[in-house]
């Protein structure tokens, strides 16, 4: 018996209720859809997910929404109305996973909190994403990725000393929390096979970013509070040479922080116009020595790179197997044969917009193709289909639609 590509996906047969907005929650639903789950995106009537109002726009469609909600069905229901709430209860009873990223308490007020839903669906894996989590003194507060970046200590370490830190143009808090939520949800689904029970997963943007520190927390705790990481601009003080450099015609990064790579790099610099003895200088041969003499090393490397075009430096570093890369613009990224070969840009057929290209997720799995062909839904696009599948008849659906309990454009 042959298996269709959709059936081969690991989460085929699982139903996910994606009661989310903006970025973190929608990203989770998108990942679960890519992995094969049936994902039903639930939005409030009228405006729907606030992500629909986020740039960039193609006509009336938000690219932001199209990207994070691909592969989902669309239900728009007023869950503040008793009929809408009853419909939601039925829907959740049929589901394996529920994902939400509202302010803690908002879903309890709607009768859609974990405790209430688990009473009739004990196997439900319910994932909440919030700014601060559902416990602790700040749990009631709303927040965005930017807030978590500032609070987490990450922002304070980036940028040039003495300057206000830059704004990262990726919402790290949302994306990393989403990725961790996907991992936790999949583990809870596996755990359910043994226990028969689901559970509540309580993810916080702030927690996630604190957990992502690679060395800053250790630096402080293991030095007994003596060292607090600070802004260091374009390189890493505890990992020399690892940083961003300005060449004649653009910027590049060099990763020559491993001892052997450093020796090859330093010899190359010496043999190509750098100071005599630079390659053989044993003070720099081990990591600790390089960190201790970082300023002296940068004093040689910066002007050496600055005097050459990016391509020339990259060619030389490629020749000695030292990882380096141009700091690319997005048009260069999308044109990159490597990115094309990996299928990292997917094309979808949108009924209104025609062909659209969006970034793919990075899952590459030998048993299935996780690229999503189905575009993000219009607001309430699948209302009738979903309500009918839950046992509502045509008259009931028409009444709910007429009263705005179910909403579609
Ligand atoms: C994103 C928020 C700041 C948005 O705050 P608010 O606009 O105040 O939204 P709230 O969460 O308080 O919820 C708004 C109200 O909508 C109601 N609501 C929701 N869905 C429905 C439906 N279907 N029908 C009727 N009413 C609804 C809900 O009950 C609330 O009602 P009332 O209770 O009556 O008000 C917050 O939701 C939040 O902190 N979320 C958790 C963290 C998070 O995910 N942040 C955004 C990530 S994106 C990001 O950071 C980035 O892009 O960067």
Tab-separated table of C-alpha atoms and ligand atoms in Angstrom:
chain	number	residue	atom	x	y	z
A	1	UNK	CA	0.000	0.000	0.000
A	2	UNK	CA	1.404	3.361	-0.915
A	3	UNK	CA	1.336	6.219	1.572
A	4	UNK	CA	0.434	9.728	0.410
A	5	UNK	CA	3.003	12.398	1.202
A	6	UNK	CA	0.582	13.985	3.694
A	7	UNK	CA	0.007	10.679	5.539
A	8	UNK	CA	3.741	10.141	5.796
A	9	UNK	CA	4.072	13.291	7.917
A	10	UNK	CA	4.649	12.410	11.590
A	11	UNK	CA	1.713	14.388	12.995
A	12	UNK	CA	-0.840	13.241	10.380
A	13	UNK	CA	-4.116	12.497	12.181
A	14	UNK	CA	-3.513	14.961	15.035
A	15	UNK	CA	-5.805	17.983	15.353
A	16	UNK	CA	-4.414	21.263	16.691
A	17	UNK	CA	-6.492	24.271	17.748
A	18	UNK	CA	-4.356	27.325	17.120
A	19	UNK	CA	-6.000	29.989	19.275
A	20	UNK	CA	-3.234	32.480	18.803
A	21	UNK	CA	-2.272	35.863	17.468
A	22	UNK	CA	0.792	37.871	16.401
A	23	UNK	CA	3.863	35.623	16.186
A	24	UNK	CA	4.795	33.133	18.902
A	25	UNK	CA	1.567	31.075	18.887
A	26	UNK	CA	1.024	31.235	15.112
A	27	UNK	CA	4.590	30.043	14.558
A	28	UNK	CA	3.883	26.951	16.684
A	29	UNK	CA	0.749	26.166	14.675
A	30	UNK	CA	2.684	26.578	11.454
A	31	UNK	CA	5.397	24.150	12.581
A	32	UNK	CA	2.801	21.576	13.657
A	33	UNK	CA	1.035	21.983	10.282
A	34	UNK	CA	4.329	21.434	8.472
A	35	UNK	CA	4.771	18.248	10.498
A	36	UNK	CA	1.372	17.011	9.310
A	37	UNK	CA	-1.204	18.063	11.905
A	38	UNK	CA	-4.590	19.449	10.917
A	39	UNK	CA	-4.347	22.969	12.334
A	40	UNK	CA	-7.447	25.099	12.869
A	41	UNK	CA	-6.661	28.757	13.388
A	42	UNK	CA	-9.283	30.459	15.557
A	43	UNK	CA	-9.680	34.225	15.299
A	44	UNK	CA	-11.977	36.804	16.760
A	45	UNK	CA	-14.650	38.185	14.400
A	46	UNK	CA	-14.016	41.502	12.658
A	47	UNK	CA	-10.295	42.102	12.727
A	48	UNK	CA	-9.106	38.550	13.408
A	49	UNK	CA	-5.496	37.955	14.441
A	50	UNK	CA	-3.713	41.290	14.925
A	51	UNK	CA	-1.037	39.831	12.646
A	52	UNK	CA	-3.395	40.502	9.733
A	53	UNK	CA	-2.723	44.207	10.275
A	54	UNK	CA	1.070	43.830	10.258
A	55	UNK	CA	3.273	44.908	7.316
A	56	UNK	CA	4.440	43.955	4.772
A	57	UNK	CA	1.289	44.169	2.729
A	58	UNK	CA	0.494	42.807	-0.717
A	59	UNK	CA	-2.778	44.517	-1.523
A	60	UNK	CA	-4.965	43.853	1.512
A	61	UNK	CA	-2.987	40.793	2.581
A	62	UNK	CA	-0.339	40.871	5.256
A	63	UNK	CA	2.821	38.943	4.394
A	64	UNK	CA	3.430	38.600	8.140
A	65	UNK	CA	0.134	36.738	8.492
A	66	UNK	CA	0.577	34.721	5.289
A	67	UNK	CA	3.931	33.429	6.489
A	68	UNK	CA	2.997	32.330	10.001
A	69	UNK	CA	-0.416	30.901	9.187
A	70	UNK	CA	0.201	28.840	6.085
A	71	UNK	CA	-1.197	25.307	6.099
A	72	UNK	CA	-4.048	26.102	8.522
A	73	UNK	CA	-7.838	26.143	8.261
A	74	UNK	CA	-9.573	29.352	9.345
A	75	UNK	CA	-12.402	29.616	11.877
A	76	UNK	CA	-13.611	33.001	13.098
A	77	UNK	CA	-15.900	32.699	16.089
A	78	UNK	CA	-16.941	35.046	18.881
A	79	UNK	CA	-16.066	33.066	21.971
A	80	UNK	CA	-17.604	35.730	24.203
A	81	UNK	CA	-21.007	34.566	22.867
A	82	UNK	CA	-22.427	31.388	24.523
A	83	UNK	CA	-23.074	29.759	21.134
A	84	UNK	CA	-19.539	30.499	19.989
A	85	UNK	CA	-18.205	29.136	23.256
A	86	UNK	CA	-20.273	25.958	22.888
A	87	UNK	CA	-18.914	25.485	19.385
A	88	UNK	CA	-15.375	25.960	20.669
A	89	UNK	CA	-15.908	23.419	23.447
A	90	UNK	CA	-17.023	20.833	20.885
A	91	UNK	CA	-14.079	21.671	18.688
A	92	UNK	CA	-11.584	21.366	21.520
A	93	UNK	CA	-13.108	18.052	22.606
A	94	UNK	CA	-12.157	16.752	19.155
A	95	UNK	CA	-8.574	18.028	19.377
A	96	UNK	CA	-5.197	16.748	20.547
A	97	UNK	CA	-3.449	20.091	21.030
A	98	UNK	CA	-4.542	23.620	21.949
A	99	UNK	CA	-2.110	26.527	21.526
A	100	UNK	CA	-2.787	30.049	22.785
A	101	UNK	CA	-0.730	33.179	23.371
A	102	UNK	CA	-3.076	35.550	25.135
A	103	UNK	CA	-2.485	37.433	28.359
A	104	UNK	CA	-2.734	34.928	31.256
A	105	UNK	CA	-6.337	34.751	32.463
A	106	UNK	CA	-7.891	35.894	29.164
A	107	UNK	CA	-8.736	32.339	28.107
A	108	UNK	CA	-10.051	31.385	31.581
A	109	UNK	CA	-12.507	34.265	31.267
A	110	UNK	CA	-13.689	32.760	27.972
A	111	UNK	CA	-14.163	29.299	29.500
A	112	UNK	CA	-11.199	28.087	27.460
A	113	UNK	CA	-8.612	27.680	30.220
A	114	UNK	CA	-6.750	24.392	30.640
A	115	UNK	CA	-8.595	23.178	33.752
A	116	UNK	CA	-11.995	23.565	32.140
A	117	UNK	CA	-11.041	22.034	28.793
A	118	UNK	CA	-9.194	19.109	30.385
A	119	UNK	CA	-12.359	18.097	32.277
A	120	UNK	CA	-13.947	16.844	29.070
A	121	UNK	CA	-10.723	16.191	27.131
A	122	UNK	CA	-8.123	14.885	29.606
A	123	UNK	CA	-5.791	13.903	26.783
A	124	UNK	CA	-5.499	17.503	25.600
A	125	UNK	CA	-1.996	18.953	25.340
A	126	UNK	CA	-2.571	22.635	26.078
A	127	UNK	CA	0.234	25.090	25.430
A	128	UNK	CA	0.091	28.655	26.740
A	129	UNK	CA	2.639	31.224	25.633
A	130	UNK	CA	2.791	34.517	27.478
A	131	UNK	CA	5.288	37.249	28.177
A	132	UNK	CA	6.115	36.267	31.774
A	133	UNK	CA	4.398	32.891	32.263
A	134	UNK	CA	1.298	31.954	34.241
A	135	UNK	CA	2.965	32.137	37.666
A	136	UNK	CA	5.092	34.729	39.467
A	137	UNK	CA	4.584	38.398	40.288
A	138	UNK	CA	4.545	39.601	36.669
A	139	UNK	CA	2.296	36.874	35.262
A	140	UNK	CA	-0.625	39.266	34.710
A	141	UNK	CA	1.406	41.554	32.451
A	142	UNK	CA	1.140	41.679	28.672
A	143	UNK	CA	4.302	41.818	26.608
A	144	UNK	CA	6.076	41.424	23.302
A	145	UNK	CA	9.339	39.918	22.120
A	146	UNK	CA	11.050	43.275	22.467
A	147	UNK	CA	10.160	43.443	26.162
A	148	UNK	CA	11.636	39.981	26.768
A	149	UNK	CA	14.798	40.897	24.841
A	150	UNK	CA	15.322	43.946	27.045
A	151	UNK	CA	14.514	42.118	30.293
A	152	UNK	CA	16.600	39.021	29.474
A	153	UNK	CA	20.010	40.675	29.491
A	154	UNK	CA	20.576	39.839	25.818
A	155	UNK	CA	19.986	43.356	24.544
A	156	UNK	CA	22.321	44.909	27.073
A	157	UNK	CA	25.245	42.848	25.699
A	158	UNK	CA	24.908	43.804	22.039
A	159	UNK	CA	25.943	46.932	20.186
A	160	UNK	CA	28.760	49.368	20.665
A	161	UNK	CA	29.929	50.281	24.160
A	162	UNK	CA	28.302	53.495	25.311
A	163	UNK	CA	25.543	53.423	22.681
A	164	UNK	CA	21.912	52.395	23.151
A	165	UNK	CA	21.642	48.744	22.082
A	166	UNK	CA	20.296	48.073	18.592
A	167	UNK	CA	16.895	46.577	17.949
A	168	UNK	CA	17.249	43.080	16.518
A	169	UNK	CA	14.908	42.862	13.569
A	170	UNK	CA	13.865	39.333	14.423
A	171	UNK	CA	11.606	38.828	17.397
A	172	UNK	CA	13.888	36.395	19.173
A	173	UNK	CA	11.579	36.012	22.166
A	174	UNK	CA	8.660	34.878	20.051
A	175	UNK	CA	10.564	32.650	17.683
A	176	UNK	CA	12.659	30.855	20.300
A	177	UNK	CA	9.642	30.417	22.556
A	178	UNK	CA	7.696	29.012	19.616
A	179	UNK	CA	10.438	26.544	18.774
A	180	UNK	CA	10.682	25.357	22.387
A	181	UNK	CA	6.896	25.107	22.563
A	182	UNK	CA	6.888	22.824	19.522
A	183	UNK	CA	9.450	20.573	21.234
A	184	UNK	CA	7.439	20.478	24.471
A	185	UNK	CA	4.160	19.780	22.645
A	186	UNK	CA	5.648	16.881	20.712
A	187	UNK	CA	7.140	15.447	23.907
A	188	UNK	CA	3.773	15.801	25.695
A	189	UNK	CA	2.069	13.970	22.834
A	190	UNK	CA	4.597	11.158	23.177
A	191	UNK	CA	4.138	11.146	26.959
A	192	UNK	CA	0.380	10.863	26.455
A	193	UNK	CA	0.871	7.512	24.749
A	194	UNK	CA	2.165	6.162	28.075
A	195	UNK	CA	-0.019	8.068	30.549
A	196	UNK	CA	-3.162	8.647	28.532
A	197	UNK	CA	-3.173	12.204	29.839
A	198	UNK	CA	-2.283	15.523	28.330
A	199	UNK	CA	-0.865	18.435	30.279
A	200	UNK	CA	-0.548	22.202	30.462
A	201	UNK	CA	2.639	23.636	28.988
A	202	UNK	CA	3.310	27.144	30.316
A	203	UNK	CA	5.908	28.912	28.147
A	204	UNK	CA	7.175	32.449	28.746
A	205	UNK	CA	9.047	34.685	26.310
A	206	UNK	CA	11.143	36.009	29.204
A	207	UNK	CA	12.050	32.508	30.508
A	208	UNK	CA	13.013	31.378	27.035
A	209	UNK	CA	15.444	34.204	26.429
A	210	UNK	CA	17.019	33.806	29.855
A	211	UNK	CA	17.496	30.107	29.040
A	212	UNK	CA	19.152	31.002	25.731
A	213	UNK	CA	22.187	32.680	27.289
A	214	UNK	CA	25.180	30.826	26.039
A	215	UNK	CA	27.755	32.097	28.525
A	216	UNK	CA	26.515	35.287	30.210
A	217	UNK	CA	24.843	33.599	33.171
A	218	UNK	CA	27.863	31.363	33.867
A	219	UNK	CA	30.153	34.341	33.511
A	220	UNK	CA	28.338	36.044	36.372
A	221	UNK	CA	27.613	33.049	38.605
A	222	UNK	CA	30.960	31.252	38.218
A	223	UNK	CA	32.872	34.465	38.864
A	224	UNK	CA	30.845	34.867	42.067
A	225	UNK	CA	29.270	38.013	40.709
A	226	UNK	CA	32.588	39.630	39.797
A	227	UNK	CA	31.978	39.708	36.032
A	228	UNK	CA	28.950	41.130	34.259
A	229	UNK	CA	29.040	40.817	30.455
A	230	UNK	CA	28.826	44.191	28.731
A	231	UNK	CA	28.493	45.518	25.174
A	232	UNK	CA	31.509	44.586	23.100
A	233	UNK	CA	30.553	45.805	19.636
A	234	UNK	CA	31.675	43.555	16.843
A	235	UNK	CA	33.531	40.653	18.385
A	236	UNK	CA	33.567	38.249	21.317
A	237	UNK	CA	36.035	39.010	24.126
A	238	UNK	CA	36.008	35.398	25.308
A	239	UNK	CA	36.387	33.890	21.848
A	240	UNK	CA	39.115	35.445	19.741
A	241	UNK	CA	38.983	35.681	16.730
A	242	UNK	CA	35.238	35.617	16.203
A	243	UNK	CA	33.631	38.739	14.865
A	244	UNK	CA	32.435	41.152	12.221
A	245	UNK	CA	34.924	43.078	10.095
A	246	UNK	CA	34.572	45.902	7.593
A	247	UNK	CA	36.292	45.271	4.268
A	248	UNK	CA	36.779	47.725	1.387
A	249	UNK	CA	33.349	47.108	-0.142
A	250	UNK	CA	31.255	45.455	2.547
A	251	UNK	CA	31.242	43.552	5.819
A	252	UNK	CA	32.206	39.981	6.594
A	253	UNK	CA	32.471	37.667	9.548
A	254	UNK	CA	35.432	35.484	10.460
A	255	UNK	CA	35.356	32.492	12.814
A	256	UNK	CA	39.013	31.669	13.564
A	257	UNK	CA	38.559	31.092	17.285
A	258	UNK	CA	39.697	27.452	17.333
A	259	UNK	CA	43.476	27.126	17.892
A	260	UNK	CA	44.296	25.289	14.646
A	261	UNK	CA	42.159	27.601	12.543
A	262	UNK	CA	43.767	30.586	14.245
A	263	UNK	CA	47.276	29.371	13.376
A	264	UNK	CA	46.317	28.951	9.707
A	265	UNK	CA	44.668	32.363	9.733
A	266	UNK	CA	47.556	34.166	11.428
A	267	UNK	CA	50.067	32.602	9.002
A	268	UNK	CA	47.895	33.712	6.085
A	269	UNK	CA	47.751	37.281	7.395
A	270	UNK	CA	51.530	37.360	7.881
A	271	UNK	CA	52.157	35.997	4.372
A	272	UNK	CA	49.775	38.485	2.774
A	273	UNK	CA	50.950	41.838	3.990
A	274	UNK	CA	50.527	41.400	7.766
A	275	UNK	CA	53.308	42.032	10.308
A	276	UNK	CA	56.324	39.707	10.331
A	277	UNK	CA	56.123	37.132	13.120
A	278	UNK	CA	52.322	37.391	13.505
A	279	UNK	CA	51.738	33.753	12.518
A	280	UNK	CA	54.460	32.396	14.781
A	281	UNK	CA	53.589	34.533	17.828
A	282	UNK	CA	53.060	31.838	20.471
A	283	UNK	CA	51.270	34.284	22.790
A	284	UNK	CA	48.306	33.943	20.431
A	285	UNK	CA	48.409	30.211	19.831
A	286	UNK	CA	46.017	29.197	22.621
A	287	UNK	CA	42.566	30.641	23.201
A	288	UNK	CA	43.338	32.191	26.599
A	289	UNK	CA	46.320	34.062	25.152
A	290	UNK	CA	44.292	35.374	22.239
A	291	UNK	CA	41.588	36.623	24.596
A	292	UNK	CA	44.212	38.309	26.763
A	293	UNK	CA	45.766	40.018	23.712
A	294	UNK	CA	42.525	40.641	21.853
A	295	UNK	CA	43.110	44.377	21.377
A	296	UNK	CA	46.548	43.785	19.874
A	297	UNK	CA	45.143	41.090	17.543
A	298	UNK	CA	42.263	43.304	16.414
A	299	UNK	CA	44.791	46.068	15.775
A	300	UNK	CA	46.345	43.836	13.097
A	301	UNK	CA	43.281	42.074	11.683
A	302	UNK	CA	40.991	45.081	11.272
A	303	UNK	CA	43.269	47.085	8.937
A	304	UNK	CA	44.288	43.882	7.112
A	305	UNK	CA	40.639	43.159	6.235
A	306	UNK	CA	39.794	46.814	5.593
A	307	UNK	CA	42.434	47.052	2.864
A	308	UNK	CA	40.824	44.334	0.719
A	309	UNK	CA	37.531	43.592	-1.038
A	310	UNK	CA	35.225	41.098	0.686
A	311	UNK	CA	35.538	38.501	-2.101
A	312	UNK	CA	39.334	38.496	-1.878
A	313	UNK	CA	39.374	37.877	1.876
A	314	UNK	CA	36.732	35.161	1.568
A	315	UNK	CA	38.652	33.401	-1.197
A	316	UNK	CA	41.825	33.320	0.885
A	317	UNK	CA	40.023	32.103	4.021
A	318	UNK	CA	38.204	29.435	2.018
A	319	UNK	CA	41.607	28.280	0.786
A	320	UNK	CA	42.807	27.602	4.348
A	321	UNK	CA	39.464	26.212	5.603
A	322	UNK	CA	38.687	29.025	8.017
A	323	UNK	CA	34.915	29.644	8.146
A	324	UNK	CA	33.982	33.128	6.969
A	325	UNK	CA	31.029	34.738	5.208
A	326	UNK	CA	29.887	37.953	3.646
A	327	UNK	CA	27.257	39.826	5.646
A	328	UNK	CA	24.541	39.339	3.032
A	329	UNK	CA	21.499	41.433	2.143
A	330	UNK	CA	18.205	39.552	1.844
A	331	UNK	CA	18.251	39.648	-1.988
A	332	UNK	CA	21.645	37.938	-1.885
A	333	UNK	CA	20.290	35.323	0.550
A	334	UNK	CA	17.347	34.485	-1.685
A	335	UNK	CA	19.550	34.223	-4.761
A	336	UNK	CA	22.042	31.946	-2.979
A	337	UNK	CA	22.218	28.552	-4.776
A	338	UNK	CA	22.653	26.836	-1.402
A	339	UNK	CA	19.388	28.269	-0.067
A	340	UNK	CA	17.668	27.362	-3.350
A	341	UNK	CA	19.083	23.826	-3.262
A	342	UNK	CA	17.763	23.328	0.270
A	343	UNK	CA	14.259	24.415	-0.723
A	344	UNK	CA	14.308	27.259	1.768
A	345	UNK	CA	11.983	29.382	-0.368
A	346	UNK	CA	8.593	27.875	-1.118
A	347	UNK	CA	6.107	28.975	-3.752
A	348	UNK	CA	2.412	28.832	-3.061
A	349	UNK	CA	-0.632	29.500	-5.263
A	350	UNK	CA	-2.789	32.112	-3.586
A	351	UNK	CA	-6.349	32.464	-4.924
A	352	UNK	CA	-6.161	36.278	-4.910
A	353	UNK	CA	-2.446	37.054	-5.087
A	354	UNK	CA	-1.326	34.363	-7.519
A	355	UNK	CA	2.148	32.921	-6.925
A	356	UNK	CA	3.712	33.968	-3.640
A	357	UNK	CA	7.150	33.072	-2.283
A	358	UNK	CA	7.755	32.695	1.435
A	359	UNK	CA	10.537	31.263	3.587
A	360	UNK	CA	10.300	27.574	4.380
A	361	UNK	CA	10.810	26.013	7.799
A	362	UNK	CA	14.179	24.299	8.277
A	363	UNK	CA	12.850	20.753	8.886
A	364	UNK	CA	14.499	18.280	6.496
A	365	UNK	CA	13.310	14.745	7.162
A	366	UNK	CA	14.137	11.635	5.176
A	367	UNK	CA	10.631	10.159	5.424
A	368	UNK	CA	8.514	13.126	4.410
A	369	UNK	CA	8.308	16.548	2.797
A	370	UNK	CA	7.380	19.236	5.313
A	371	UNK	CA	6.953	22.072	2.778
A	372	UNK	CA	3.486	23.596	3.081
A	373	UNK	CA	1.532	24.144	-0.144
A	374	UNK	CA	-1.691	25.455	1.415
A	375	UNK	CA	-1.850	29.240	1.860
A	376	UNK	CA	-2.965	30.964	5.067
A	377	UNK	CA	-6.761	31.122	5.379
A	378	UNK	CA	-8.960	34.144	4.888
A	379	UNK	CA	-10.760	35.186	8.055
A	380	UNK	CA	-13.412	32.531	8.744
A	381	UNK	CA	-12.770	30.750	5.463
A	382	UNK	CA	-13.576	27.295	6.834
A	383	UNK	CA	-16.362	28.256	9.283
A	384	UNK	CA	-19.107	26.242	7.614
A	385	UNK	CA	-16.957	23.166	7.007
A	386	UNK	CA	-15.709	23.063	10.600
A	387	UNK	CA	-19.105	23.778	12.188
A	388	UNK	CA	-20.731	21.093	10.022
A	389	UNK	CA	-18.043	18.566	10.992
A	390	UNK	CA	-18.974	19.225	14.642
A	391	UNK	CA	-22.617	18.357	13.994
A	392	UNK	CA	-24.142	21.824	13.512
A	393	UNK	CA	-26.789	21.814	10.777
A	394	UNK	CA	-27.072	24.319	7.942
A	395	UNK	CA	-29.778	26.374	9.711
A	396	UNK	CA	-27.749	26.657	12.932
A	397	UNK	CA	-24.666	27.678	10.960
A	398	UNK	CA	-26.640	30.280	9.003
A	399	UNK	CA	-28.076	31.694	12.260
A	400	UNK	CA	-24.630	31.964	13.851
A	401	UNK	CA	-23.292	33.591	10.713
A	402	UNK	CA	-26.232	36.046	10.594
A	403	UNK	CA	-25.709	36.979	14.271
A	404	UNK	CA	-21.952	37.466	13.836
A	405	UNK	CA	-21.079	34.559	16.149
A	406	UNK	CA	-19.395	33.026	13.142
A	407	UNK	CA	-17.751	35.629	10.957
A	408	UNK	CA	-16.300	35.605	7.486
A	409	UNK	CA	-15.466	38.351	5.024
B	1	LIG	C1	-0.077	40.228	22.562
B	1	LIG	C2	-0.756	40.887	23.766
B	1	LIG	C3	0.177	41.928	24.339
B	1	LIG	C4	-2.019	41.582	23.242
B	1	LIG	O1	-2.697	42.159	24.319
B	1	LIG	P1	-4.203	42.558	24.168
B	1	LIG	O2	-4.411	43.198	22.837
B	1	LIG	O3	-4.561	43.354	25.372
B	1	LIG	O4	-4.884	41.170	24.085
B	1	LIG	P2	-5.341	40.165	25.218
B	1	LIG	O5	-4.410	39.017	25.242
B	1	LIG	O6	-5.513	40.885	26.525
B	1	LIG	O7	-6.772	39.707	24.661
B	1	LIG	C5	-7.621	40.591	23.966
B	1	LIG	C6	-9.078	40.229	24.107
B	1	LIG	O8	-9.492	39.484	22.963
B	1	LIG	C7	-10.430	38.543	23.391
B	1	LIG	N1	-10.578	37.491	22.377
B	1	LIG	C8	-9.635	36.711	21.866
B	1	LIG	N2	-10.144	35.860	20.976
B	1	LIG	C9	-11.471	36.107	20.918
B	1	LIG	C10	-12.550	35.570	20.185
B	1	LIG	N3	-12.371	34.599	19.315
B	1	LIG	N4	-13.769	36.075	20.384
B	1	LIG	C11	-13.966	37.077	21.262
B	1	LIG	N5	-12.982	37.637	21.986
B	1	LIG	C12	-11.756	37.162	21.816
B	1	LIG	C13	-9.830	38.083	24.689
B	1	LIG	O9	-10.778	37.383	25.429
B	1	LIG	C14	-9.480	39.420	25.317
B	1	LIG	O10	-10.634	39.998	25.851
B	1	LIG	P3	-10.655	40.860	27.202
B	1	LIG	O11	-10.035	39.976	28.252
B	1	LIG	O12	-12.089	41.166	27.415
B	1	LIG	O13	-9.814	42.054	26.860
B	1	LIG	C15	-1.170	39.828	24.808
B	1	LIG	O14	-2.101	38.925	24.229
B	1	LIG	C16	0.011	39.053	25.355
B	1	LIG	O15	0.758	39.501	26.232
B	1	LIG	N6	0.227	37.808	24.870
B	1	LIG	C17	1.283	36.887	25.351
B	1	LIG	C18	2.669	37.212	24.806
B	1	LIG	C19	2.720	37.311	23.297
B	1	LIG	O16	2.474	36.352	22.609
B	1	LIG	N7	3.007	38.506	22.835
B	1	LIG	C20	2.970	38.879	21.411
B	1	LIG	C21	3.982	38.194	20.620
B	1	LIG	S1	4.289	38.926	19.091
B	1	LIG	C22	5.657	39.889	19.311
B	1	LIG	O17	6.131	40.015	20.364
B	1	LIG	C23	6.271	40.524	18.154
B	1	LIG	O18	5.703	40.421	17.091
B	1	LIG	O19	7.319	41.110	18.329
